Every structure is written in C-alpha cells, then in structure tokens.
Amino acid sequence: MKDGFKNVNLNYTNRSSCVFPIFISLINDVNIIFLNYWKIKNNMKNIICNIRLHNEEGALINIFTFNIIKESYDISIKSILKETTNFTGIAIIEFISTENFGFTFPAVTAFYSSKSNYSGVHTAGRIKNTEENKIPGEIIETNWKCKWEKGITPFFTLFNGSIKSESRYIKINIINTKNQIIASKDIQLKIVEPYANKFFFLDEIFDLDKLELENNSFIEVKLPFSDYFPRMICGNFFREEQFLEVTHSFENQRENLDYLEEVKEKDSYYRVPSINPIATNKELNLELLFFPTNCEGHVFGNWRTGNHNSKLKESEETFEWVCGGKDSKLKKIFIKNENKIKALDITKGKIPARINTSYIYRVHNSNSKYSTDIAAGQITEYFPPKRFTWGTGIIGGGYKTIIFLTSFSHNEDLKLDTKGKLILYVGENKFERSYVLNAESGLEINTNDIVGVNDLNKTKLITWYYVQEKRTKLISYWISYNKNGQITGDHAF
C-alpha cells in the first residue's frame, strides 16, 4: 500500500473508463452522474466521453458521444435508449483526452432507481486499456451485506472484456458469521462473447429456504478474469419493488500480506497507524460490519468521540478483533443515532494495511428494510493529505443529503485547522458556502439548507465538491434519505 500511494504521480493514461450493469424497465432507470473534476482540479479541457450500451449477449446497442464542457453531468440511460422499454446489459463509460488523467478509473456514480427509490454506487469494474498487462488470473470477490428476508435476494453482476473467452466456472460460497461455508456451488460461466454480461440472483442459484442463514451471512465469488478488472456491482434485489440496492464487492485479502508497524511502548511521538472515521446524526442509525476476509491479523485499538464541530476526546471504550485468519469471525458494532463524530484508532497488534468496514446506515424509527452499504475501511498512515473531495446525492421530493467531513491525522504534522468551501450543483444552479474544519474533528452539512425552496419540489440528483486551504487527512461521506426510510449513500472521492 505504501508503494502504491508513493507511485501515483508516475501514472500516465489518456483513457479512463468504468463498467456499470444496466437494468431498465417502465419503472427503472440508471443515471450516470459525474463532476467535471478534471477541469475544476487540473484545468483539463479536451475530454470526450463515450457511453457504449451492450446487451447481455455483448452486442453493441447504442453509443452516445459528447464533449465534456459543463461542470456537472446527469445522464439518464433510459433517455439514450429512447424507445427501448426493457433492457438489461452494461454501460461502458470511457473518457479520452490528449492530456494525462493519472488514473485509469474515473470518478463516476451510477444511481439505480425504481419509482421514488434510489441507490447509488461509484466506479467498480472496468475493461483494461490497450497498454496494460492482460494476464489471466482468478480473484475472490466478497464483502457486501446480504439480505435474506422474504422478497429480497442478494445479487452480483459479471461482464466479459474485449476478448472472446472459453466457457469457465465460478464458485459461489455462502459463509456464516463464524467464517464457515454453509453452501457452495460451481456455476458454468457462459459469458464468452466480448462484452457479454449477466445478473446473478442467489435465490435462482440456491434453495435458500433449505439453508440456515444468519442475518449477516455473506457471499464469496471466485471468478476468472483476463483483460478486465472484475470488481462487481452487487447488493440486494427487492423483487416486488424491482429495486436494486447496490454497492460494490471487495477482494478477499487473505493472501495480501501487507502490514503496518504497531506503536511501540518506547515511542515518544504521536502516531496512529490506522484510523476509521465515523459520523452520525440523530436521524440515522449506523451499523459497522467488519468481514473476516482480511489477511491474518489481530488488532487492538481505542475510540475517540465528540460532537459535531468539536475536537474528539479519548473514551474508555476499546476495540479488539481477530481480523483475518482461521480464527476470524464477522464483527458487528452498532452506533446509535446521535450527533456524534467518532474515530477508531488501531495502534497495536498485527495490523493489516487493509481492514474492511461496511457502513450500514438506516433511517431511525422508519422500520424500513432499506439501508446503505458503503464499502470502506480503515484509513492508514500512508493515505495522502488532500484539499479536495467530491461526491453526489439526492434532494427534493422528500429527500435530503447530508455530507459528513472529517479530519483525523496519523501524526502531529497534519493536525491543522483549515477553512474550506462547498460548491453545490443542482441542475443549472450553483451554490457556495464556507466552513471551517478543525483538526481532529468532523462536521455535518445539510445540503437542503443551502438550496432554494423551489429546488426541493422535485427529486433531483446533485453533485458537489469541497475544497480547503490546507492539506489534511480529509475524508467525507454523503447520505441521502427521506422519512419513509428510503436511503442511499457512499464515501466521496
């Protein structure tokens, strides 16, 4: 991980792309949302976007091409398909420039909607560029909250790259909270044509009624790959509502033996190797899920807590977890609905560089089955300080969007107070507000308090960015929800 962050400035690419599964019907749409951060951050101007739509067999159905000129974009896939009422396939979204993007992944969010329900997820999988190595391999994708209630089924999606492949097999394991396999099945993968793709629904693969499924039993999918990066868009499908509640998978890290050095008793300086920033308010319940899919480790830590806009203080609450290896089990922590900012500081033990955490937010007192599933994790000391963060959200039609900003330093050098400003795009309107984010604290921004009353009459997808004067360990999350319990959210870019 340390070398990966160090070598970022050496990256060079003129093409940045991503792949999203598409599910269109009379009540379903997929909206592609992104900020023109290339221009805002780096003054890049010559960028073209291509959106290619392929059906399940891989055939090209439509292509939509345009120059990136505006600062914010919201593109309905249904509007590109026009007269096509029902469509299942993928959207390959690529950005091309004569200048250096630096990253082969673009910062794009897809919102999956069914009537008034929305769920958003950022870029996950992609097809590799021509200059990249395309060495075939296998990977295990996992780490999303599976919902096993009646009428809801976990799902995942797969796609093929640009090269025709042979018919292969994938292995699907259902695993309980004790990290034991309770069901397993090999499925022939008939996605062989270039760009072929498929949705996989667990209730069509397993007889779930015959399995003893715990609430937080989860899934692993072992799959082959070649010229594409196979991170999966996955989640849970509400059959009656025809609603895809989406997140992305994460690679099982048990073979990735990358560790952080623990804090020594003799150390006289301040150092926290790994920090997990957490934010809540009175309207949201939060459940943290730690999946037992990290490399072998056993970690110890402490919690800090405080109110919004105040410096966090150490609490007596401690943290211990066997986070990977044969004795690891799924860990769950409930954070009650309060206007609080927390930090989980891991300082001791055998500390994996990557420790996953999923943020499951729900609307308090709603009795809703909907939730977020934000795939995140511990922020290590190698994470670079930054001035800029950006994201999306939903306002209007009963929805509000909350942005949580936190600044926690791993050492004394970056414990800095700094001024910043939020720029918010709502349709053709643009709003600006100023804030101060103090060191070792966090704040909450309610975007509905910023926009005009007329902007709240109808549901709108928004983009935003926050830029501050000084570089700090800036982390942000956005949560969009309404009183009925409909909710979505993600970590920001």
Coordinates of C-alpha atoms in Angstrom, one line a residue:
M1 CA 0.0 0.0 0.0
K2 CA 2.8 2.4 0.9
D3 CA 4.5 1.9 -2.5
G4 CA 1.1 2.3 -4.3
F5 CA 0.5 5.7 -2.9
K6 CA 4.1 6.7 -3.5
N7 CA 3.9 5.8 -7.2
V8 CA 0.6 7.5 -8.0
N9 CA 2.5 10.5 -9.6
L10 CA 4.1 8.2 -12.0
N11 CA 0.8 7.1 -13.6
Y12 CA 0.1 8.1 -17.1
T13 CA -3.0 7.3 -19.2
N14 CA -5.2 9.0 -21.8
R15 CA -8.2 6.7 -21.2
S16 CA -10.2 6.4 -18.1
S17 CA -13.2 4.0 -18.0
C18 CA -15.7 2.0 -16.0
V19 CA -18.5 -0.5 -16.4
F20 CA -21.9 -0.5 -14.8
P21 CA -24.7 -3.1 -15.2
I22 CA -27.9 -1.7 -16.6
F23 CA -31.5 -2.6 -15.6
I24 CA -34.2 -0.7 -17.4
S25 CA -38.0 -1.1 -17.3
L26 CA -41.1 1.1 -17.2
I27 CA -40.2 1.9 -13.5
N28 CA -36.4 1.5 -13.6
D29 CA -33.7 3.8 -14.8
V30 CA -29.9 4.2 -14.3
N31 CA -28.5 7.7 -14.1
I32 CA -24.8 8.3 -14.7
I33 CA -23.6 11.2 -12.5
F34 CA -20.2 12.9 -12.5
L35 CA -18.4 16.1 -11.8
N36 CA -16.0 17.7 -14.3
Y37 CA -13.2 17.4 -11.7
W38 CA -10.6 17.2 -14.4
K39 CA -11.3 20.9 -15.3
I40 CA -12.1 22.0 -11.7
K41 CA -8.9 20.5 -10.2
N42 CA -6.4 20.4 -13.1
N43 CA -7.8 22.7 -15.8
M44 CA -8.1 19.8 -18.3
K45 CA -10.3 20.9 -21.1
N46 CA -10.1 18.5 -24.1
I47 CA -12.1 15.5 -22.9
I48 CA -14.5 13.3 -24.8
C49 CA -17.0 10.9 -23.2
N50 CA -18.3 7.7 -24.9
I51 CA -21.1 5.7 -23.4
R52 CA -21.5 2.3 -25.1
L53 CA -24.5 0.2 -24.3
H54 CA -24.2 -3.6 -24.8
N55 CA -26.9 -6.2 -24.3
E56 CA -26.4 -9.4 -22.3
E57 CA -25.0 -11.2 -25.4
G58 CA -22.4 -8.4 -25.8
A59 CA -23.9 -6.8 -28.9
L60 CA -23.5 -3.0 -29.2
I61 CA -26.9 -1.4 -29.0
N62 CA -26.2 2.2 -28.8
I63 CA -23.3 4.7 -28.4
F64 CA -23.6 8.2 -27.0
T65 CA -20.6 10.6 -27.5
F66 CA -20.2 14.1 -26.3
N67 CA -17.5 16.7 -25.3
I68 CA -17.1 17.4 -21.6
I69 CA -17.9 21.1 -21.2
K70 CA -20.1 21.6 -18.2
E71 CA -19.0 21.3 -14.6
S72 CA -21.7 18.7 -13.7
Y73 CA -23.4 15.9 -15.6
D74 CA -26.5 13.7 -15.0
I75 CA -27.2 11.3 -17.9
S76 CA -30.3 9.0 -18.0
I77 CA -29.6 5.7 -19.7
K78 CA -33.3 5.4 -20.5
S79 CA -33.0 8.6 -22.4
I80 CA -30.2 7.2 -24.5
L81 CA -32.2 4.0 -25.2
K82 CA -35.3 6.2 -26.0
E83 CA -37.9 3.8 -27.3
T84 CA -36.5 0.7 -25.6
T85 CA -38.7 0.0 -22.6
N86 CA -36.9 -3.1 -21.2
F87 CA -33.2 -3.5 -21.3
T88 CA -30.6 -5.5 -19.4
G89 CA -26.9 -5.1 -20.2
I90 CA -23.9 -3.0 -19.4
A91 CA -22.8 0.6 -20.0
I92 CA -19.1 1.1 -20.8
I93 CA -18.3 4.7 -19.9
E94 CA -14.9 6.0 -21.2
F95 CA -13.2 9.3 -21.1
I96 CA -10.5 10.1 -23.6
S97 CA -8.1 13.0 -23.6
T98 CA -4.8 14.1 -25.1
E99 CA -3.7 15.0 -21.6
N100 CA -2.8 12.7 -18.7
F101 CA -5.7 11.6 -16.5
G102 CA -3.3 9.9 -14.0
F103 CA -5.9 7.3 -13.1
T104 CA -7.5 4.6 -15.3
F105 CA -10.6 4.7 -13.1
P106 CA -12.9 7.8 -13.4
A107 CA -14.9 9.2 -10.5
V108 CA -18.4 8.3 -11.7
T109 CA -21.5 7.3 -9.7
A110 CA -24.5 5.3 -11.1
F111 CA -27.9 5.8 -9.5
Y112 CA -30.3 2.8 -9.8
S113 CA -33.9 3.9 -9.4
S114 CA -37.3 2.3 -9.1
K115 CA -40.1 4.8 -8.9
S116 CA -39.0 7.1 -5.9
N117 CA -36.4 4.7 -4.6
Y118 CA -32.7 5.3 -5.4
S119 CA -29.4 3.6 -4.7
G120 CA -26.0 4.9 -5.8
V121 CA -22.6 3.3 -6.2
H122 CA -19.3 4.6 -7.5
T123 CA -17.0 3.1 -10.2
A124 CA -16.0 -0.5 -9.6
G125 CA -15.1 -2.7 -12.6
R126 CA -13.5 -1.7 -15.9
I127 CA -12.0 -3.0 -19.1
K128 CA -8.3 -2.5 -19.3
N129 CA -6.6 -0.2 -21.6
T130 CA -4.5 -1.4 -24.6
E131 CA -1.2 -0.6 -22.9
E132 CA -2.0 -2.6 -19.7
N133 CA -1.0 -6.1 -18.9
K134 CA -3.7 -8.7 -19.6
I135 CA -2.5 -11.7 -17.7
P136 CA -5.4 -14.1 -16.9
G137 CA -6.0 -15.0 -13.3
E138 CA -8.5 -15.7 -10.6
I139 CA -9.9 -13.5 -7.8
I140 CA -12.3 -13.9 -4.9
E141 CA -14.8 -11.0 -4.6
T142 CA -16.8 -10.6 -1.4
N143 CA -17.8 -8.2 1.4
W144 CA -21.3 -6.9 1.0
K145 CA -24.2 -7.1 3.3
C146 CA -26.6 -9.8 2.1
K147 CA -30.3 -9.5 3.0
W148 CA -32.1 -12.9 3.3
E149 CA -35.6 -11.7 4.1
K150 CA -38.6 -12.9 2.1
G151 CA -38.9 -11.0 -1.2
I152 CA -35.2 -9.9 -1.1
T153 CA -32.3 -11.7 -2.7
P154 CA -28.6 -10.9 -2.9
F155 CA -27.2 -10.4 -6.4
F156 CA -24.0 -9.8 -8.2
T157 CA -23.1 -8.9 -11.8
L158 CA -20.3 -10.1 -14.1
F159 CA -19.1 -9.0 -17.5
N160 CA -16.5 -10.1 -20.1
G161 CA -13.8 -7.9 -21.5
S162 CA -13.0 -7.2 -25.2
I163 CA -11.5 -10.7 -25.8
K164 CA -13.7 -13.7 -26.5
S165 CA -13.2 -16.4 -23.8
E166 CA -13.9 -20.0 -23.3
S167 CA -16.7 -21.2 -21.1
R168 CA -15.4 -21.3 -17.5
Y169 CA -16.7 -21.9 -14.0
I170 CA -17.2 -19.6 -11.0
K171 CA -17.5 -20.8 -7.4
I172 CA -20.1 -19.3 -5.1
N173 CA -19.8 -19.8 -1.3
I174 CA -22.3 -18.7 1.3
I175 CA -20.5 -18.1 4.6
N176 CA -21.9 -17.6 8.1
T177 CA -20.7 -15.1 10.7
K178 CA -18.3 -17.7 12.1
N179 CA -16.5 -17.7 8.7
Q180 CA -17.8 -21.2 7.9
I181 CA -19.0 -22.2 4.5
I182 CA -22.6 -23.4 4.7
A183 CA -23.4 -23.8 1.0
S184 CA -21.3 -23.9 -2.1
K185 CA -21.9 -24.3 -5.8
D186 CA -19.9 -24.2 -9.1
I187 CA -21.7 -22.4 -11.9
Q188 CA -20.7 -22.6 -15.5
L189 CA -20.0 -19.1 -16.8
K190 CA -21.4 -18.8 -20.3
I191 CA -20.3 -15.2 -20.7
V192 CA -17.9 -15.9 -23.6
E193 CA -18.5 -13.2 -26.2
P194 CA -16.8 -9.8 -25.9
Y195 CA -18.7 -7.6 -23.5
A196 CA -21.3 -10.3 -22.6
N197 CA -22.7 -9.8 -19.1
K198 CA -25.2 -11.2 -16.6
F199 CA -27.0 -10.6 -13.4
F200 CA -26.8 -13.5 -10.9
F201 CA -29.6 -13.7 -8.2
L202 CA -28.9 -16.0 -5.3
D203 CA -32.4 -17.3 -5.0
E204 CA -32.1 -18.6 -8.5
I205 CA -28.9 -20.5 -7.7
F206 CA -29.6 -21.9 -4.2
D207 CA -32.7 -23.1 -2.5
L208 CA -32.4 -20.5 0.3
D209 CA -35.4 -21.9 2.2
K210 CA -33.4 -25.0 3.0
L211 CA -30.4 -23.2 4.4
E212 CA -29.8 -22.0 7.9
L213 CA -29.0 -18.4 7.1
E214 CA -27.9 -16.0 9.8
N215 CA -28.7 -12.3 9.4
N216 CA -25.1 -11.4 8.3
S217 CA -24.2 -14.5 6.4
F218 CA -22.3 -13.3 3.3
I219 CA -21.0 -14.4 -0.1
E220 CA -17.7 -15.1 -1.8
V221 CA -17.4 -15.4 -5.6
K222 CA -14.3 -17.0 -7.1
L223 CA -14.1 -16.0 -10.7
P224 CA -11.6 -15.8 -13.6
F225 CA -10.5 -12.6 -15.3
S226 CA -8.3 -11.6 -18.2
D227 CA -8.4 -8.1 -19.9
Y228 CA -10.7 -6.6 -17.3
F229 CA -10.8 -5.6 -13.7
P230 CA -13.6 -7.7 -12.2
R231 CA -14.8 -5.7 -9.2
M232 CA -18.5 -6.4 -9.1
I233 CA -21.6 -4.2 -8.7
C234 CA -23.7 -6.2 -6.3
G235 CA -26.1 -5.9 -3.5
N236 CA -29.7 -6.9 -2.8
F237 CA -32.7 -7.1 -5.2
F238 CA -36.2 -6.2 -3.8
R239 CA -38.4 -8.3 -6.1
E240 CA -41.8 -6.7 -5.6
E241 CA -40.4 -3.2 -6.0
Q242 CA -38.0 -4.2 -8.8
F243 CA -35.3 -2.3 -6.9
L244 CA -31.6 -2.8 -7.0
E245 CA -30.0 -1.7 -3.7
V246 CA -26.3 -1.5 -4.9
T247 CA -22.8 -1.5 -3.6
H248 CA -19.5 -3.0 -4.9
S249 CA -17.6 -6.0 -3.9
F250 CA -14.1 -6.1 -2.5
E251 CA -11.3 -8.6 -3.0
N252 CA -10.6 -11.2 -0.3
Q253 CA -7.3 -10.1 1.2
R254 CA -6.2 -13.3 2.9
E255 CA -3.2 -13.6 0.5
N256 CA -2.2 -10.0 0.6
L257 CA 0.3 -10.0 3.4
D258 CA 0.8 -6.2 3.8
Y259 CA 1.1 -4.9 7.4
L260 CA 1.5 -1.7 9.3
E261 CA 4.0 -1.3 12.2
E262 CA 2.3 -1.2 15.6
V263 CA 3.0 1.6 18.0
K264 CA 5.8 0.7 20.4
E265 CA 5.8 1.5 24.2
K266 CA 9.1 3.4 23.8
D267 CA 7.7 5.7 21.1
S268 CA 7.7 9.3 22.4
Y269 CA 5.9 10.8 19.4
Y270 CA 2.2 10.7 18.4
R271 CA 1.4 8.1 15.8
V272 CA -1.8 6.2 14.9
P273 CA -1.1 3.6 12.1
S274 CA -4.8 3.1 11.2
I275 CA -7.9 5.3 11.8
N276 CA -11.6 4.7 10.9
P277 CA -13.6 8.0 10.7
I278 CA -17.3 7.6 11.7
A279 CA -20.1 10.2 11.6
T280 CA -23.8 10.0 12.6
N281 CA -26.7 12.2 13.4
K282 CA -30.0 11.9 15.3
E283 CA -31.9 10.7 12.2
L284 CA -29.6 7.9 11.3
N285 CA -28.7 4.5 12.9
L286 CA -25.3 3.1 11.9
E287 CA -24.1 -0.5 11.9
L288 CA -20.5 -1.2 11.2
L289 CA -19.7 -4.6 9.6
F290 CA -16.2 -6.0 9.6
F291 CA -15.9 -9.0 7.4
P292 CA -13.3 -11.8 8.3
T293 CA -11.7 -11.6 4.9
N294 CA -8.5 -9.6 5.7
C295 CA -5.1 -11.2 5.8
E296 CA -4.2 -12.8 9.1
G297 CA -4.2 -10.3 11.9
H298 CA -5.1 -9.4 15.5
V299 CA -5.6 -5.7 16.2
F300 CA -6.2 -3.6 19.3
G301 CA -7.4 0.0 19.5
N302 CA -9.3 2.7 21.2
W303 CA -12.2 5.0 20.4
R304 CA -12.4 8.8 20.4
T305 CA -15.7 10.6 20.3
G306 CA -17.1 14.2 20.2
N307 CA -19.9 16.4 19.0
H308 CA -20.1 17.8 15.5
N309 CA -17.5 20.7 15.1
S310 CA -15.6 19.8 18.3
K311 CA -12.3 18.2 18.9
L312 CA -12.6 14.5 19.7
K313 CA -11.7 13.2 23.2
E314 CA -10.4 9.7 24.1
S315 CA -13.0 7.4 25.6
E316 CA -12.6 4.3 27.8
E317 CA -14.1 2.2 25.0
T318 CA -11.6 -0.2 23.5
F319 CA -11.5 -2.3 20.3
E320 CA -10.1 -5.8 19.7
W321 CA -10.6 -8.1 16.7
V322 CA -9.0 -11.1 15.1
C323 CA -9.5 -9.6 11.7
G324 CA -8.2 -12.4 9.4
G325 CA -7.0 -16.0 9.5
K326 CA -8.6 -19.2 10.7
D327 CA -10.0 -17.8 14.0
S328 CA -11.5 -14.6 12.5
K329 CA -15.2 -14.0 12.7
L330 CA -17.5 -11.3 11.4
K331 CA -17.7 -8.4 13.8
K332 CA -20.6 -6.0 14.1
I333 CA -20.8 -2.7 16.0
F334 CA -23.9 -0.6 16.4
I335 CA -23.6 3.2 16.6
K336 CA -26.7 4.8 18.0
N337 CA -28.4 7.8 16.4
E338 CA -26.6 10.9 17.9
N339 CA -25.0 14.0 16.5
K340 CA -21.5 12.5 17.0
I341 CA -18.2 12.1 15.3
K342 CA -16.0 9.1 16.2
A343 CA -12.6 7.8 15.4
L344 CA -11.5 4.2 15.8
D345 CA -7.7 4.3 16.3
I346 CA -5.9 1.0 15.8
T347 CA -2.4 1.1 17.3
K348 CA -1.4 -2.3 18.5
G349 CA -1.1 -5.9 17.2
K350 CA -0.5 -7.5 13.9
I351 CA -2.2 -4.8 11.8
P352 CA -3.2 -5.5 8.1
A353 CA -2.8 -2.5 5.9
R354 CA -6.3 -3.2 4.6
I355 CA -9.1 -3.7 7.1
N356 CA -12.5 -3.5 5.6
T357 CA -15.6 -1.8 7.1
S358 CA -19.1 -1.6 5.6
Y359 CA -21.2 1.3 6.8
I360 CA -24.9 0.3 7.1
Y361 CA -26.9 3.4 7.6
R362 CA -30.7 3.2 8.2
V363 CA -33.3 5.9 8.9
H364 CA -34.1 5.9 12.6
N365 CA -37.6 4.9 13.6
S366 CA -38.6 4.1 10.0
N367 CA -38.9 0.2 10.2
S368 CA -37.6 0.2 6.7
K369 CA -35.7 -2.7 5.1
Y370 CA -33.6 -0.3 3.0
S371 CA -30.1 0.7 4.0
T372 CA -26.8 1.9 2.7
D373 CA -23.9 -0.5 2.2
I374 CA -20.8 1.8 1.9
A375 CA -17.7 -0.3 1.2
A376 CA -14.9 1.4 3.1
G377 CA -12.3 0.7 5.7
Q378 CA -9.5 1.9 7.9
I379 CA -7.5 4.9 6.7
T380 CA -3.8 4.1 7.0
E381 CA -1.0 6.5 7.7
Y382 CA 0.1 6.2 4.1
F383 CA -3.1 7.9 2.9
P384 CA -2.0 11.2 1.4
P385 CA -3.3 14.5 2.7
K386 CA -5.6 16.4 0.4
R387 CA -7.5 19.6 -0.2
F388 CA -10.3 18.3 -2.4
T389 CA -13.2 15.9 -2.1
W390 CA -16.3 15.5 -4.1
G391 CA -19.5 13.4 -4.4
T392 CA -23.2 13.3 -5.3
G393 CA -26.6 13.0 -3.6
I394 CA -30.3 13.4 -3.9
I395 CA -32.5 16.3 -2.8
G396 CA -36.2 17.2 -3.2
G397 CA -39.3 15.1 -3.2
G398 CA -38.8 14.4 0.5
Y399 CA -35.1 13.6 0.2
K400 CA -32.3 15.4 1.9
T401 CA -28.5 14.9 1.5
I402 CA -26.1 15.1 4.5
I403 CA -22.4 15.4 3.9
F404 CA -20.0 14.4 6.7
L405 CA -16.5 15.8 6.6
T406 CA -13.8 14.5 9.0
S407 CA -10.1 15.4 9.6
F408 CA -8.0 13.0 11.6
S409 CA -4.2 13.0 11.5
H410 CA -2.0 9.9 11.9
N411 CA 0.8 12.2 13.3
E412 CA 1.2 15.7 14.8
D413 CA 2.2 17.3 11.4
L414 CA -1.2 17.3 9.9
K415 CA -3.3 18.4 12.9
L416 CA -4.4 21.5 11.2
D417 CA -7.5 23.8 11.3
T418 CA -8.4 25.0 7.8
K419 CA -11.1 27.0 6.1
G420 CA -12.9 25.5 3.1
K421 CA -15.9 26.0 0.8
L422 CA -18.6 23.7 -0.6
I423 CA -19.7 24.1 -4.2
L424 CA -23.1 22.5 -4.9
Y425 CA -24.7 21.9 -8.3
V426 CA -28.4 21.4 -8.6
G427 CA -29.5 21.3 -12.2
E428 CA -28.3 24.5 -13.7
N429 CA -28.0 26.2 -10.3
K430 CA -24.8 26.6 -8.4
F431 CA -24.5 27.3 -4.6
E432 CA -21.5 28.1 -2.5
R433 CA -20.9 28.1 1.3
S434 CA -17.9 28.5 3.5
Y435 CA -16.9 26.3 6.5
V436 CA -14.1 25.7 9.0
L437 CA -12.9 22.1 9.6
N438 CA -10.9 21.9 12.8
A439 CA -8.2 19.4 13.5
E440 CA -9.3 16.1 15.0
S441 CA -13.0 16.8 14.4
G442 CA -15.8 16.5 11.9
L443 CA -18.8 18.4 10.7
E444 CA -22.2 17.8 9.1
I445 CA -23.5 19.8 6.1
N446 CA -27.2 19.6 5.2
T447 CA -27.4 20.5 1.5
N448 CA -31.2 21.1 1.8
D449 CA -30.4 24.1 4.0
I450 CA -28.3 25.6 1.2
V451 CA -30.6 25.3 -1.9
G452 CA -33.7 27.4 -2.7
V453 CA -37.2 26.2 -1.7
N454 CA -38.1 25.7 -5.4
D455 CA -35.2 23.2 -5.8
L456 CA -36.9 20.9 -3.2
N457 CA -40.2 20.4 -5.0
K458 CA -39.0 17.6 -7.3
T459 CA -36.4 14.9 -6.7
K460 CA -33.0 15.9 -8.2
L461 CA -29.6 14.3 -8.4
I462 CA -26.9 16.6 -7.3
T463 CA -23.1 16.9 -7.4
W464 CA -20.8 18.8 -5.1
Y465 CA -17.2 19.4 -4.2
Y466 CA -15.4 20.7 -1.1
V467 CA -12.0 22.4 -1.3
Q468 CA -10.0 23.6 1.7
E469 CA -7.0 25.9 2.0
K470 CA -4.7 23.4 3.7
R471 CA -4.0 19.7 3.0
T472 CA -5.3 17.4 5.8
K473 CA -6.4 13.8 6.1
L474 CA -9.8 14.8 4.7
I475 CA -12.4 12.1 4.5
S476 CA -16.1 12.5 3.5
Y477 CA -19.3 10.6 3.2
W478 CA -22.7 11.6 1.8
I479 CA -26.0 10.1 2.9
S480 CA -29.3 10.8 1.1
Y481 CA -32.6 9.7 2.7
N482 CA -36.3 10.6 3.4
K483 CA -38.7 10.0 6.3
N484 CA -40.1 6.8 4.6
G485 CA -36.8 5.1 5.2
Q486 CA -35.5 5.2 1.6
I487 CA -31.8 5.8 1.8
T488 CA -28.5 5.6 -0.2
G489 CA -25.0 6.9 0.3
D490 CA -21.3 6.4 -0.4
H491 CA -17.9 7.6 0.5
A492 CA -16.9 10.6 -1.5
F493 CA -14.0 10.7 -4.0

